[in-house]
Short mmCIF file of C-alpha atoms in Angstrom, two decimals:
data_model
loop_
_atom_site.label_atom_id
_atom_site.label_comp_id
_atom_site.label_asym_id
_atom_site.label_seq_id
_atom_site.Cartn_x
_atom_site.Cartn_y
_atom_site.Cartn_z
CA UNK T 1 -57.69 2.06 44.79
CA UNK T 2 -54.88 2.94 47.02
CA UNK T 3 -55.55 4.48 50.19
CA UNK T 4 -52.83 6.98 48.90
CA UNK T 5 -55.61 7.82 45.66
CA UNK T 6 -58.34 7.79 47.88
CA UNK T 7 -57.44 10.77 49.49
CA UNK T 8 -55.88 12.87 46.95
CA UNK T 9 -59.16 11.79 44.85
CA UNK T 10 -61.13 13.71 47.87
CA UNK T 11 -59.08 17.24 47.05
CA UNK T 12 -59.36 16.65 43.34
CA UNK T 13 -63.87 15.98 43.69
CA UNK T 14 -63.98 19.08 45.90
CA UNK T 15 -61.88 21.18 43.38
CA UNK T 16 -64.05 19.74 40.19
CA UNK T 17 -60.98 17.88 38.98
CA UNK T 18 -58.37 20.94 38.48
CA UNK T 19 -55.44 19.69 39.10
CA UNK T 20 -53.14 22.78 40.33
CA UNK T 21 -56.36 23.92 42.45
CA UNK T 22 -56.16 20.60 44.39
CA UNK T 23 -52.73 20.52 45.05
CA UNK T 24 -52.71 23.84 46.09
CA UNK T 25 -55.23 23.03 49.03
CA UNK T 26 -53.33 19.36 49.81
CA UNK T 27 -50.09 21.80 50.11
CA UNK T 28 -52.24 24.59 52.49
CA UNK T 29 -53.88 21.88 54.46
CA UNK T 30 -50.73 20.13 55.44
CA UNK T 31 -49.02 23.62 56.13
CA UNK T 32 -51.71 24.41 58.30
CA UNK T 33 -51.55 21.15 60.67
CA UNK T 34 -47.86 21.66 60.79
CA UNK T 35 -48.28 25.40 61.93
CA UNK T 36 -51.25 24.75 64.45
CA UNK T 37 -50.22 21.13 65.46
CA UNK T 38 -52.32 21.81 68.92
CA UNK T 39 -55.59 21.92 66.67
CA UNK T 40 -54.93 19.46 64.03
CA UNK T 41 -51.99 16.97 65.03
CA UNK T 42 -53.20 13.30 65.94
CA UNK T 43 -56.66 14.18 64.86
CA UNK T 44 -59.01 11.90 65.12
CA UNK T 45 -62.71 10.38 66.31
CA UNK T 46 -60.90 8.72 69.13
CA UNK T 47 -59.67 11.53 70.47
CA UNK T 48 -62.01 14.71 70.44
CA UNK T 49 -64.52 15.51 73.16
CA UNK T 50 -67.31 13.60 71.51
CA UNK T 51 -69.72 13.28 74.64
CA UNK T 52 -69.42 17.00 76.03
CA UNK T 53 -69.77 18.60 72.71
CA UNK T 54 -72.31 16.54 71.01
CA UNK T 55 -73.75 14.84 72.69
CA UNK T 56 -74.73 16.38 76.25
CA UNK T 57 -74.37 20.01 74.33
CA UNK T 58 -75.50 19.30 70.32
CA UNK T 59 -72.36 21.75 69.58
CA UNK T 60 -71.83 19.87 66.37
CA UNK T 61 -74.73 17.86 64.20
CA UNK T 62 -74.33 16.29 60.69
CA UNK T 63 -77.42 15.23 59.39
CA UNK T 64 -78.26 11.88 58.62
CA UNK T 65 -80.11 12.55 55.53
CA UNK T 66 -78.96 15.23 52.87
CA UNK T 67 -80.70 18.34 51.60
CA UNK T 68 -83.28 18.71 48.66
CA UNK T 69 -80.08 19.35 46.24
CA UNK T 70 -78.12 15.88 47.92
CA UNK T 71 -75.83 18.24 49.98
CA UNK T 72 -74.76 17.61 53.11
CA UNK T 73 -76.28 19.38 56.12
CA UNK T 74 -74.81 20.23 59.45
CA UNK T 75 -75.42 22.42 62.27
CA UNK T 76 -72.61 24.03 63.93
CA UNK T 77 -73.99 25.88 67.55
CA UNK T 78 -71.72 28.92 68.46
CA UNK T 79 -73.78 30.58 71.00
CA UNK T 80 -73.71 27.45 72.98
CA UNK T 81 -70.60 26.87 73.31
CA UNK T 82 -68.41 27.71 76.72
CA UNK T 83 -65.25 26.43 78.00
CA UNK T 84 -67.10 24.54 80.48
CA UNK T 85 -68.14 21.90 77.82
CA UNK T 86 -64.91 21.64 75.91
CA UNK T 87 -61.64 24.02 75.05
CA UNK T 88 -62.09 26.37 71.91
CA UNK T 89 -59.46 24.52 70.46
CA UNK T 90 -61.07 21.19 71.09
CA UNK T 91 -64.12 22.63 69.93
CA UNK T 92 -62.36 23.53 66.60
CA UNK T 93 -61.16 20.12 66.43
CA UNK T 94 -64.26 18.55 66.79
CA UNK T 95 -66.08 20.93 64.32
CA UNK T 96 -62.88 19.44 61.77
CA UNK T 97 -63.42 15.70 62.58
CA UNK T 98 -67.43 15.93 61.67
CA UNK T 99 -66.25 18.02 58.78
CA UNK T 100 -63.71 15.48 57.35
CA UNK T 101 -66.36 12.73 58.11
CA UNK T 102 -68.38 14.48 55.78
CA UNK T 103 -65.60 14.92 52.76
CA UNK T 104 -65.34 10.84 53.33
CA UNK T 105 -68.46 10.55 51.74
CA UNK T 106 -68.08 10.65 47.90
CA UNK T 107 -72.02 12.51 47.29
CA UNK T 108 -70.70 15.17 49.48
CA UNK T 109 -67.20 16.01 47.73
CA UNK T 110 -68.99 16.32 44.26
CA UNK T 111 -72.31 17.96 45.33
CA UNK T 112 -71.10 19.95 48.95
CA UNK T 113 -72.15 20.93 52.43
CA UNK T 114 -74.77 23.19 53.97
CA UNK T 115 -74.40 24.84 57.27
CA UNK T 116 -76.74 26.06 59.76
CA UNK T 117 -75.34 28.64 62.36
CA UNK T 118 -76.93 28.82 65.32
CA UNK T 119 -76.61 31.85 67.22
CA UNK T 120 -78.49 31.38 70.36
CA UNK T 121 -76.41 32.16 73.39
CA UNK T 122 -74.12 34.15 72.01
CA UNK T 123 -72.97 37.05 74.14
CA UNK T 124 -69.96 38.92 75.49
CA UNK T 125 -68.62 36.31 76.82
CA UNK T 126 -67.62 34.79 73.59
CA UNK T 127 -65.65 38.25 72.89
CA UNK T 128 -62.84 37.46 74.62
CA UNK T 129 -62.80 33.89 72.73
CA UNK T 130 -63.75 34.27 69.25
CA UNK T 131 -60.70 36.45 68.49
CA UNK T 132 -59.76 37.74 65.45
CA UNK T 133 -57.12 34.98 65.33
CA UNK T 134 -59.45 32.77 65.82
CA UNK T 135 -61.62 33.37 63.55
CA UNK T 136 -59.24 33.92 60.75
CA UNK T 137 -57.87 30.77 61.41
CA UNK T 138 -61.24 28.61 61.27
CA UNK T 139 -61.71 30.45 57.81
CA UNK T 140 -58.49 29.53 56.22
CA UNK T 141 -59.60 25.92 57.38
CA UNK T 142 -62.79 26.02 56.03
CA UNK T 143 -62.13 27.85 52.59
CA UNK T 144 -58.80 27.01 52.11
CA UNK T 145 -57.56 23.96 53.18
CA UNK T 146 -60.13 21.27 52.98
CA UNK T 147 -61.72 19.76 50.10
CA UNK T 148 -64.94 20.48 51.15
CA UNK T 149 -67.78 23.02 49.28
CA UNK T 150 -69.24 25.39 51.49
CA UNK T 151 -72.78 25.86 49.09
CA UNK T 152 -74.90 27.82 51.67
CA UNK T 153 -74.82 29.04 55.47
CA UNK T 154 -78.19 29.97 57.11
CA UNK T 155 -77.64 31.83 60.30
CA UNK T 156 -80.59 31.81 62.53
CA UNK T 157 -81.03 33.21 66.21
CA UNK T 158 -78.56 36.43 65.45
CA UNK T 159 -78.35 38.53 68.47
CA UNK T 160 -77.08 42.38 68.09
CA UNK T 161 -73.75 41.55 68.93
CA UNK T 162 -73.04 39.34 65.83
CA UNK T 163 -72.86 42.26 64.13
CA UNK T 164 -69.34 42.53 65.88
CA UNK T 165 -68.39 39.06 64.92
CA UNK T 166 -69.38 39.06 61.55
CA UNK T 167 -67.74 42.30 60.64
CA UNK T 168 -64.43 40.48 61.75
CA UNK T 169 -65.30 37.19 59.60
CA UNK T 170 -66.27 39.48 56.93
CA UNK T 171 -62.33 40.51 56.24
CA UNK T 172 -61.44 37.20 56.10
CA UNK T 173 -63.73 35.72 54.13
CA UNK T 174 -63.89 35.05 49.91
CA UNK T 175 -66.65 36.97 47.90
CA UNK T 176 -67.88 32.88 47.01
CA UNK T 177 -68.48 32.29 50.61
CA UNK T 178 -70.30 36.18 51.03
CA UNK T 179 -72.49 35.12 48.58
CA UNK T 180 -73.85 32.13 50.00
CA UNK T 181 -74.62 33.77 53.57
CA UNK T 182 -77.80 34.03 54.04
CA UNK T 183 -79.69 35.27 57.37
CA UNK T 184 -83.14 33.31 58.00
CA UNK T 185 -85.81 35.52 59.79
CA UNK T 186 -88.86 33.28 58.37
CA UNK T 187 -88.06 29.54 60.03
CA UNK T 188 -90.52 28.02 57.45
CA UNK T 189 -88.07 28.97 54.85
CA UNK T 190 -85.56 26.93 56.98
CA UNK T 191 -87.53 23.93 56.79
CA UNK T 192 -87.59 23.72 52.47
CA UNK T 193 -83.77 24.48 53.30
CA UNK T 194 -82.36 21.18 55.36
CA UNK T 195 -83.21 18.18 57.31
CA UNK T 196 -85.35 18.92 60.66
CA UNK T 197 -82.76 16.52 62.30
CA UNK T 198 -80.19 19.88 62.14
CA UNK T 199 -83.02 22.43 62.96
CA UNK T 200 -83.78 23.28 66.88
CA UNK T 201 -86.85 21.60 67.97
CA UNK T 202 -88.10 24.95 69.11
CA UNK T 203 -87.99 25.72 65.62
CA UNK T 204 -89.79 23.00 64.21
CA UNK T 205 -87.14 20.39 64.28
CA UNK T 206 -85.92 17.33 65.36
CA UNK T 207 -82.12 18.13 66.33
CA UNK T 208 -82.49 17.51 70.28
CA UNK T 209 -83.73 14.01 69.56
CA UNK T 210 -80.52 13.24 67.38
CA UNK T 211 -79.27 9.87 68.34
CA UNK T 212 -75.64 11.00 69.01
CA UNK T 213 -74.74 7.25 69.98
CA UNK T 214 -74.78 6.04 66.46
CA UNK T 215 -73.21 9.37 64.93
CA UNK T 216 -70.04 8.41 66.99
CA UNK T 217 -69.95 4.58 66.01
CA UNK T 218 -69.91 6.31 62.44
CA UNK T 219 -67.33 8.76 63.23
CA UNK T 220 -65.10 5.99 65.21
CA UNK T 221 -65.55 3.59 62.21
CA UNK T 222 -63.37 6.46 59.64
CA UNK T 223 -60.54 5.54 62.40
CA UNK T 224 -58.41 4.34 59.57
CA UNK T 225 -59.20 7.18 57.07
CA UNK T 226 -58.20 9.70 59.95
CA UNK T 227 -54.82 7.64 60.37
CA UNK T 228 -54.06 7.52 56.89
CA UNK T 229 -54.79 11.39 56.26
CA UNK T 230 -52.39 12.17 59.46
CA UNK T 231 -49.98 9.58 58.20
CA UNK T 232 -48.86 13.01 55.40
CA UNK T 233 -47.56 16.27 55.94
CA UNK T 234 -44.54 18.35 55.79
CA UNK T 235 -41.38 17.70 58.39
CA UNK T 236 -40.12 20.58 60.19
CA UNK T 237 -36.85 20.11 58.97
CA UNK T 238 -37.66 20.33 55.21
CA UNK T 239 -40.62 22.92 55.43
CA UNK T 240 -40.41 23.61 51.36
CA UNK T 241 -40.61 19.68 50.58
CA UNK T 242 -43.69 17.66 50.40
CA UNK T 243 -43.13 13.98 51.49
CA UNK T 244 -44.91 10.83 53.26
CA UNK T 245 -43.95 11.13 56.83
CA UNK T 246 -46.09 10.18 60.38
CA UNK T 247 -46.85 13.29 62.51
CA UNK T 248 -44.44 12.74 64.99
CA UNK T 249 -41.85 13.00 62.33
CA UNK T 250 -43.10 16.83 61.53
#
């Protein structure tokens, strides 16, 4: 297989084979990187905050085992998050890199991903960061431009203020995606749900003892993948043609 198939075989998994469908999230993702190149251009292992977010902060965790239904499982920390560990945007693009790790993995196109969002920390300060913008724009990532199935998101450690955040996700996200929320009160429930490696060891879990070291030699190892993926997209001079081109080119 071509590296060329490989990745257009990754859209066509995540979109059960439908042809139009996958070409018309190839044809958002690529308009996406070329309209937010600060987020997505030159993406790559090599070049996201890897030690600040993960691994001193556990801002990003993709399990190393899957969930009772083979999914994927990840935990994505929100509340912990400040712009003393990393930029928003860099945060963003690390959130992408473990996300596109995970769409790699042929189990995960076909059977999906599971998220846990954890909320603890969360606060005012975040107000003035997770903007409307902002959030609309991590949505259209995650529902519209990767080939990757969001099948359930368990939010756990909601403060009061969420309330304001998630009626500002709410407008921008699909009915599919509404669905599939679900807030977990009972952390025993949690526990039937996914891994301990991506619940809180507070909780029950293992997450703090995650060996980050060998999540990044797996990350760093997709180098080539990440180069191949950023090796399409759509040149600035030609934005309503499709062609093989190298970032710096867009």
């Amino acid at each position: 297989m071509t590296a060329d198939d490989e990745v257009l075989l990754k859209f066509l998994r995540a979109r059960k084979f439908s042809a139009d469908r996958a070409f018309k999230v190839v044809k958002n993702y690529f308009k996406v990187r070329r309209d937010n190149p600060q987020m997505l251009d030159d993406l790559s292992p090599s070049r996201i905050p890897f030690d600040s977010a993960c691994r001193k902060h556990g801002l990003v965790t993709v399990s190393r085992s899957s969930d009772p239904l083979g999914r994927g499982a990840v935990i994505l920390r929100f509340g912990a998050w400040n712009t003393d560990v990393c930029s928003l945007n860099d945060y963003f693009r690390v959130c992408i890199v473990h996300a596109m790790h995970l769409i790699h993995q042929e189990q995960f196109q076909v059977k999906g991903v599971v998220v846990v969002l954890d909320l603890k920390g969360l606060g005012v300060y975040h107000v003035a960061h997770y903007t409307p913008y902002n959030i609309r724009t991590f949505f259209s990532l995650v529902q519209d431009c990767f080939p990757l199935r969001i099948k359930g998101v368990y939010i756990i450690n909601s403060p009061a203020i969420f309330e304001l955040f998630f009626a500002i996700a709410k407008c921008f996200m699909k009915a599919k995606l509404m669905r599939r929320i679900r807030f977990i009160g009972n952390i025993d429930k949690l526990h039937g749900l996914v891994p301990d490696d991506v619940i809180p060891e507070e909780l029950g879990g293992t997450n703090e003892s995650y060996d980050y070291d060998v999540m990044e030699e797996d990350l760093l190892q997709e180098e080539e993948f990440f180069r191949n993926v950023n090796s399409y997209g759509y040149r600035k001079k030609s934005k309503t043609m499709f062609e093989h081109s190298v970032v710096r080119d867009i």
